[in-house]
Coordinates of C-alpha atoms in Angstrom, one line a residue:
M1 CA 140.8 98.5 16.4
K2 CA 137.2 99.5 16.9
R3 CA 136.1 96.3 15.4
R4 CA 138.4 94.2 17.6
L5 CA 137.1 95.9 20.7
L6 CA 133.5 95.4 19.9
N7 CA 133.8 91.8 18.8
N8 CA 136.2 90.4 21.6
L9 CA 134.1 88.4 24.0
G10 CA 136.9 87.6 26.5
L11 CA 137.7 91.2 26.9
K12 CA 134.0 91.9 27.6
L13 CA 133.9 89.3 30.4
S14 CA 137.1 90.5 32.0
S15 CA 135.6 94.0 32.1
V16 CA 132.5 92.8 33.9
V17 CA 134.5 90.8 36.5
F18 CA 136.8 93.7 37.1
A19 CA 133.8 96.0 37.5
I20 CA 132.2 93.6 40.1
I21 CA 135.5 93.4 42.0
I22 CA 135.8 97.2 42.1
W23 CA 132.1 97.4 43.3
F24 CA 132.7 94.8 46.0
M25 CA 135.8 96.6 47.3
V26 CA 133.8 99.8 47.4
V27 CA 131.1 98.2 49.4
I28 CA 133.5 96.6 51.8
S29 CA 135.2 99.8 52.4
N30 CA 131.9 101.5 53.2
N31 CA 130.4 98.5 55.3
P32 CA 133.3 96.6 57.0
K33 CA 132.9 93.5 59.2
E34 CA 132.9 93.7 63.0
T35 CA 132.7 91.3 65.9
R36 CA 130.7 91.3 69.1
T37 CA 131.1 88.9 72.1
F38 CA 128.2 87.7 74.3
S39 CA 128.9 86.2 77.7
N40 CA 127.0 83.7 79.8
I41 CA 125.0 82.2 77.0
P42 CA 123.1 79.1 78.1
V43 CA 123.6 75.9 76.1
V44 CA 120.3 74.3 75.4
L45 CA 120.4 70.5 75.7
T46 CA 118.1 68.8 73.3
N47 CA 116.7 65.2 73.2
V48 CA 117.3 64.8 77.0
D49 CA 114.3 62.4 77.0
L50 CA 116.7 59.8 75.6
L51 CA 118.4 59.6 79.0
D52 CA 115.1 59.4 80.8
K53 CA 114.1 56.4 78.7
E54 CA 117.3 54.7 79.8
D55 CA 116.6 55.6 83.5
K56 CA 119.7 57.7 83.7
V57 CA 120.3 61.2 85.0
Y58 CA 123.0 63.7 84.2
E59 CA 124.8 66.6 85.8
V60 CA 126.6 69.3 83.8
L61 CA 130.3 69.6 85.0
D62 CA 132.2 72.8 85.6
N63 CA 129.5 75.0 84.2
T64 CA 130.2 73.9 80.7
D65 CA 126.6 74.7 79.7
R66 CA 127.5 78.4 79.9
V67 CA 129.5 79.8 77.0
R68 CA 131.0 83.0 75.7
V69 CA 130.1 83.5 72.0
T70 CA 131.8 85.8 69.4
V71 CA 129.8 86.7 66.3
E72 CA 131.2 88.4 63.2
V73 CA 128.7 90.5 61.1
P74 CA 128.8 93.5 58.8
R75 CA 128.8 96.8 60.6
S76 CA 125.3 97.6 59.3
D77 CA 123.9 94.5 61.1
L78 CA 125.7 95.0 64.3
D79 CA 122.9 97.1 66.0
K80 CA 120.3 94.4 65.0
L81 CA 122.1 91.7 67.0
R82 CA 120.9 90.9 70.5
S83 CA 122.1 88.3 73.1
S84 CA 118.7 86.6 72.8
D85 CA 119.5 85.9 69.1
I86 CA 122.5 83.7 70.0
V87 CA 121.7 80.0 70.0
A88 CA 124.0 77.4 71.5
E89 CA 122.7 73.8 71.3
A90 CA 124.0 70.4 72.3
D91 CA 122.2 67.3 71.0
M92 CA 122.0 64.5 73.7
S93 CA 121.7 62.0 71.0
K94 CA 125.3 62.7 70.1
L95 CA 126.6 62.0 73.6
T96 CA 130.1 60.5 73.3
A97 CA 131.6 57.6 75.2
V98 CA 133.4 60.1 77.4
N99 CA 130.1 61.9 78.2
T100 CA 130.7 65.0 76.1
I101 CA 128.3 66.7 73.5
A102 CA 129.5 69.0 70.7
I103 CA 128.0 72.5 70.9
N104 CA 126.5 74.0 67.7
Y105 CA 126.3 77.8 67.5
S106 CA 123.9 79.9 65.4
V107 CA 122.1 83.2 65.3
A108 CA 118.3 83.1 65.3
N109 CA 117.8 86.4 63.5
E110 CA 117.3 86.3 59.7
A111 CA 117.9 90.0 59.5
V112 CA 121.5 89.6 60.4
T113 CA 124.2 88.3 58.0
V114 CA 126.6 86.2 60.0
T115 CA 130.0 85.7 58.5
N116 CA 131.5 83.8 61.4
I117 CA 130.4 82.6 64.9
T118 CA 132.6 80.8 67.5
G119 CA 132.3 79.9 71.2
N120 CA 134.9 79.7 74.0
R121 CA 134.2 75.9 74.3
D122 CA 133.4 73.2 71.9
V123 CA 131.6 70.6 74.1
V124 CA 129.4 70.3 77.2
R125 CA 130.9 67.8 79.7
L126 CA 128.4 65.7 81.7
N127 CA 128.4 63.2 84.5
V128 CA 125.9 60.5 83.6
E129 CA 124.6 58.0 86.2
D130 CA 121.9 55.5 86.7
R131 CA 118.8 57.0 88.3
I132 CA 117.6 55.1 91.4
S133 CA 114.9 55.5 94.1
K134 CA 114.7 54.4 97.7
W135 CA 112.6 55.0 100.8
V136 CA 114.4 56.8 103.7
G137 CA 113.2 56.8 107.3
I138 CA 112.3 60.1 108.9
R139 CA 113.6 61.1 112.3
Y140 CA 112.7 64.1 114.3
K141 CA 114.6 66.5 116.6
I142 CA 113.0 68.7 119.3
A143 CA 114.8 72.0 119.9
G144 CA 114.3 74.4 122.8
E145 CA 112.6 74.0 126.2
V146 CA 108.9 74.1 126.8
A147 CA 107.4 76.3 129.5
E148 CA 108.2 75.4 133.1
G149 CA 106.0 72.7 134.5
Y150 CA 105.3 71.2 131.0
M151 CA 106.8 68.5 128.9
V152 CA 106.8 67.1 125.4
S153 CA 104.5 64.1 125.7
E154 CA 104.3 62.8 122.1
V155 CA 105.5 63.6 118.6
N156 CA 103.6 62.4 115.6
L157 CA 104.6 62.6 111.9
D158 CA 102.1 62.1 109.1
L159 CA 104.9 60.3 107.2
N160 CA 107.3 57.7 108.5
S161 CA 109.4 57.6 105.4
I162 CA 110.0 59.5 102.2
Q163 CA 110.9 58.4 98.7
V164 CA 114.0 60.0 97.1
T165 CA 115.0 59.7 93.4
G166 CA 118.2 60.8 91.8
P167 CA 121.7 59.9 90.8
K168 CA 122.9 56.7 92.4
S169 CA 126.0 58.3 93.9
D170 CA 123.7 60.9 95.7
I171 CA 121.0 58.4 96.7
D172 CA 123.6 56.0 98.2
K173 CA 124.8 58.7 100.5
I174 CA 121.4 59.3 102.2
Q175 CA 121.1 57.5 105.5
Y176 CA 118.0 59.2 106.9
A177 CA 115.8 62.3 106.8
M178 CA 115.4 64.7 109.7
V179 CA 112.8 67.2 110.6
D180 CA 113.3 69.8 113.4
F181 CA 110.8 71.5 115.6
D182 CA 111.4 74.4 118.1
V183 CA 109.1 74.2 121.2
T184 CA 110.7 77.0 123.2
G185 CA 108.1 78.3 125.8
A186 CA 105.3 76.1 124.5
S187 CA 102.5 75.1 126.9
S188 CA 100.0 73.6 124.4
Q189 CA 100.0 71.4 121.3
L190 CA 101.9 72.6 118.3
T191 CA 101.4 71.6 114.6
A192 CA 103.4 72.7 111.5
N193 CA 104.6 71.5 108.1
V194 CA 108.3 71.0 108.3
E195 CA 110.8 70.4 105.4
P196 CA 112.9 67.3 105.8
R197 CA 116.7 67.4 105.4
F198 CA 118.9 64.5 104.5
Y199 CA 122.0 63.2 106.3
D200 CA 124.6 60.6 105.7
A201 CA 125.8 57.8 108.0
D202 CA 128.2 60.2 109.8
E203 CA 125.3 62.6 110.5
N204 CA 126.5 65.2 108.0
L205 CA 123.9 67.4 106.3
L206 CA 123.8 66.6 102.5
D207 CA 123.3 69.2 99.7
L208 CA 121.3 67.2 97.1
S209 CA 120.2 69.6 94.4
N210 CA 119.7 66.8 91.9
V211 CA 117.6 64.6 94.2
T212 CA 113.8 64.8 94.1
R213 CA 111.4 63.5 96.8
N214 CA 107.8 62.4 96.8
S215 CA 106.9 65.0 99.4
D216 CA 108.4 68.4 100.2
H217 CA 107.0 68.6 103.7
V218 CA 106.1 66.5 106.7
M219 CA 103.3 67.5 109.0
M220 CA 104.6 67.3 112.6
T221 CA 102.4 67.5 115.7
V222 CA 104.0 67.9 119.2
R223 CA 101.8 67.2 122.2
I224 CA 102.6 69.3 125.3
L225 CA 101.3 68.3 128.7
A226 CA 101.5 69.7 132.2
T227 CA 103.5 67.8 134.8
K228 CA 103.7 67.3 138.6
E229 CA 105.1 65.0 141.3
V230 CA 102.7 62.9 143.3
P231 CA 103.2 60.3 146.1
V232 CA 102.6 56.6 145.5
E233 CA 100.2 55.0 148.0
V234 CA 100.5 51.3 148.7
N235 CA 98.3 49.0 150.9
S236 CA 98.3 45.3 151.5
T237 CA 95.9 42.5 152.0
G238 CA 96.0 39.1 153.6
I239 CA 97.3 37.8 157.0
P240 CA 100.8 36.4 157.4
A241 CA 101.4 32.8 158.6
E242 CA 100.7 31.8 162.2
G243 CA 103.4 33.3 164.4
Y244 CA 104.1 36.2 162.1
L245 CA 102.8 39.7 161.8
A246 CA 102.8 42.5 159.3
T247 CA 104.6 45.5 160.6
G248 CA 102.3 47.8 158.7
V249 CA 105.4 49.4 157.1
I250 CA 105.4 49.3 153.3
E251 CA 108.2 51.0 151.5
C252 CA 107.9 52.2 147.9
D253 CA 110.9 53.1 145.8
P254 CA 110.6 55.6 144.4
P255 CA 108.1 57.1 146.9
T256 CA 106.9 59.7 144.4
I257 CA 106.5 59.7 140.7
K258 CA 106.2 62.4 138.1
I259 CA 103.1 62.3 135.9
A260 CA 101.8 64.3 133.0
A261 CA 98.3 65.2 131.7
F262 CA 96.3 68.1 130.4
P263 CA 96.0 70.7 133.2
S264 CA 92.2 70.1 133.7
I265 CA 92.9 66.5 134.5
L266 CA 96.1 66.9 136.4
G267 CA 94.5 69.2 139.0
N268 CA 92.3 66.3 140.2
V269 CA 95.2 63.9 140.8
S270 CA 96.9 64.1 144.2
K271 CA 98.4 60.6 144.4
I272 CA 98.7 57.3 142.6
T273 CA 97.2 54.3 144.5
I274 CA 98.4 50.8 144.0
S275 CA 95.6 48.4 144.7
E276 CA 96.1 46.2 147.8
D277 CA 95.7 42.9 145.9
Q278 CA 99.2 43.6 144.4
V279 CA 100.7 43.1 147.9
D280 CA 99.2 39.9 149.3
L281 CA 100.6 38.9 152.7
T282 CA 98.6 35.7 153.1
D283 CA 100.7 33.0 154.9
A284 CA 103.9 35.1 154.5
E285 CA 106.8 34.2 156.8
E286 CA 109.1 36.9 155.5
N287 CA 109.1 40.3 153.8
V288 CA 106.9 40.5 150.7
I289 CA 108.8 42.1 147.8
R290 CA 107.0 43.2 144.6
N291 CA 108.1 45.0 141.4
I292 CA 105.0 46.6 140.0
N293 CA 104.3 48.4 136.7
I294 CA 102.6 51.5 137.8
R295 CA 101.1 52.3 134.4
S296 CA 98.1 50.1 135.2
F297 CA 97.2 52.4 138.2
L298 CA 97.3 55.7 136.4
P299 CA 93.9 57.5 136.0
V300 CA 92.4 57.9 132.6
G301 CA 94.2 60.7 130.7
V302 CA 97.3 60.6 132.9
Q303 CA 100.7 59.3 131.8
L304 CA 104.2 59.0 133.2
A305 CA 106.4 62.0 132.6
D306 CA 109.3 59.7 132.1
S307 CA 108.3 56.6 130.2
R308 CA 111.6 54.9 131.3
V309 CA 110.5 55.0 135.0
D310 CA 107.4 52.8 134.9
K311 CA 108.0 50.4 137.8
V312 CA 108.2 50.8 141.5
N313 CA 109.8 48.4 144.0
I314 CA 107.6 47.6 147.0
I315 CA 108.6 45.9 150.3
A316 CA 105.9 45.0 152.9
Y317 CA 107.7 44.0 156.1
V318 CA 106.7 40.8 158.0
E319 CA 108.4 39.7 161.2
P320 CA 107.9 36.9 163.8
E321 CA 105.4 37.6 166.5
A322 CA 107.2 38.6 169.8
E323 CA 106.0 37.8 173.3
R324 CA 106.5 39.5 176.7
R325 CA 105.5 38.5 180.2
L326 CA 104.3 41.2 182.5
T327 CA 103.5 41.5 186.2
I328 CA 100.6 43.7 186.8
P329 CA 100.6 45.7 190.0
G330 CA 97.7 44.9 192.4
E331 CA 96.6 48.5 192.6
N332 CA 95.9 48.3 188.8
I333 CA 93.2 45.6 189.3
A334 CA 89.7 46.7 190.2
I335 CA 87.1 44.4 191.8
L336 CA 83.6 45.2 190.6
N337 CA 80.0 44.1 191.5
W338 CA 80.5 42.9 195.0
P339 CA 77.6 40.7 196.2
E340 CA 75.4 42.3 198.8
G341 CA 76.7 41.7 202.3
F342 CA 80.2 40.9 201.3
Q343 CA 83.4 42.8 200.6
A344 CA 86.4 41.7 198.5
R345 CA 90.1 42.5 198.3
L346 CA 93.2 41.1 196.7
N347 CA 95.1 38.6 198.7
E348 CA 98.4 40.4 199.5
E349 CA 100.0 37.1 200.3
G350 CA 99.0 35.5 197.0
D351 CA 101.0 35.4 193.8
P352 CA 101.1 38.6 191.7
C353 CA 99.0 38.7 188.5
Q354 CA 101.1 37.8 185.5
I355 CA 100.2 37.9 181.8
T356 CA 101.8 37.2 178.5
I357 CA 101.2 39.6 175.6
Y358 CA 102.0 39.0 171.9
G359 CA 102.7 41.4 169.1
L360 CA 105.3 43.3 167.2
N361 CA 108.4 43.7 169.2
A362 CA 108.5 47.4 168.6
V363 CA 105.0 47.6 170.1
I364 CA 105.0 45.3 173.1
S365 CA 108.5 46.5 174.2
Q366 CA 107.0 49.9 174.8
V367 CA 104.2 48.6 177.1
Q368 CA 104.7 49.4 180.8
P369 CA 103.1 47.2 183.4
N370 CA 101.8 50.1 185.5
T371 CA 99.8 51.3 182.5
I372 CA 97.8 48.1 182.2
Y373 CA 94.5 47.9 184.1
G374 CA 92.4 44.8 184.8
T375 CA 89.0 44.1 186.2
I376 CA 87.4 41.3 188.3
D377 CA 83.6 41.0 187.8
L378 CA 82.4 39.1 190.9
E379 CA 78.8 38.9 189.6
E380 CA 80.0 37.3 186.5
W381 CA 82.4 35.0 188.4
L382 CA 79.5 33.8 190.7
E383 CA 77.4 33.0 187.7
E384 CA 80.2 31.0 186.2
E385 CA 80.7 29.2 189.5
G386 CA 77.0 28.4 189.7
I387 CA 76.4 30.4 192.9
T388 CA 73.1 32.0 192.4
D389 CA 72.2 32.3 196.1
V390 CA 74.5 34.8 197.8
K391 CA 73.7 33.1 201.1
K392 CA 75.6 30.1 199.9
L393 CA 78.7 32.2 199.4
K394 CA 81.2 31.7 202.2
E395 CA 84.1 33.8 203.4
G396 CA 87.5 32.8 202.2
T397 CA 90.2 33.0 199.6
Y398 CA 89.3 32.4 196.0
E399 CA 91.2 32.4 192.6
V400 CA 89.3 34.5 190.2
P401 CA 89.9 35.5 186.6
V402 CA 91.1 39.0 185.7
H403 CA 89.9 40.7 182.4
F404 CA 92.2 42.9 180.4
E405 CA 91.6 45.1 177.3
F406 CA 94.4 45.6 174.8
P407 CA 94.5 47.5 171.5
E408 CA 94.3 45.4 168.3
S409 CA 98.1 45.6 167.9
I410 CA 98.6 43.5 171.1
R411 CA 97.3 40.0 171.5
F412 CA 96.5 38.6 174.9
E413 CA 95.8 34.9 175.1
G414 CA 94.7 32.6 177.9
N415 CA 93.5 33.7 181.4
A416 CA 95.0 35.7 184.2
Y417 CA 94.1 34.8 187.8
V418 CA 94.6 36.3 191.2
E419 CA 93.6 35.4 194.7
I420 CA 91.0 37.5 196.4
V421 CA 89.7 37.4 199.9
I422 CA 85.9 37.6 200.3
E423 CA 84.6 38.6 203.7
E424 CA 81.1 39.2 205.1
V425 CA 80.3 42.7 206.0
E426 CA 79.2 42.9 209.7
E427 CA 76.0 44.8 210.1
E428 CA 76.3 47.8 212.5
E429 CA 74.1 47.7 215.6
E430 CA 71.7 50.5 215.9

């Protein structure tokens, strides 16, 4: 029996295996396996440059790049395991036709013996699109009210458009970019860097986290000017056609205009004058109407407060010359410069003095005959008659001219005559 036991190789091997099994069971009973679960582990996408080379972009769907991982390790290794040791990777080169990538799980800690590792999902799901770029126009919006007596004169942006790049579905939605500026209470120029926001064709604000732009900010400058209302002054030039007169009335619509400028300039402007050559009445037989752009007559540094109101309508009134015949009372006619030795008086039996005046109807209709005074200059009349020697003057009744003076607004044409009686003055005896 002793010899059989010592020389039986199979029995020896069986004993060794049995001993190992017994040892392994003892070890297991003393160091059992346990599991630990780690949440919110990020999935690292590798080889993403492959999509860049194809000019494509991706978006992870439904947070599938965040996983919950369960790791099974011996109890003795459990305290060595950290969430930072957990590796979840998805290789972009293995992207499937349905835009999914398998997730590979591992533990990056050689001191830990991993017996099993699993995740709550097997793939990362992506939305893959073409990457495109386009230029988008930039608009601006002013919010708030400037200080009283001031206005927003001009808005300047250092960029007129901005380039956006991203998924085609996002880029196609963008209609325009908008920058906002609040000017509440402002009375001087404002400048700031403003972030543009993007809107669709229905003016809805877009949230485009996957879109990049060539500039994050736009420099916006808002010019603020003082304002005030001033009258428009209009004059005319030229003489209307014969038989017509300018009334002197020139209407301007609107009669005043609101202007804007820096306060130092605005204080020196009290009116806007339209040059007279803009309203030429030469040979006019009717009212002269002009539509004039007033911008040309603004002083340097002054602008219109409302750029839409840049024209004024002007009417210079012209009407036919009116005439009126007047009878001048005799007592309103004075005889001057009697020749020595003679006296003169109006002939009460002669025709009254009548004259015709011309002018605007509104002017000559107000003239009263008893307010008009004429003069007879006998010395001048004698010279015109060639009587240089008073001794040759004889008593009698003569028709002599009467001189009248009228303001420029009234025209008197022709000559007015009256009869006078010239008599010698009898010398008194001493």
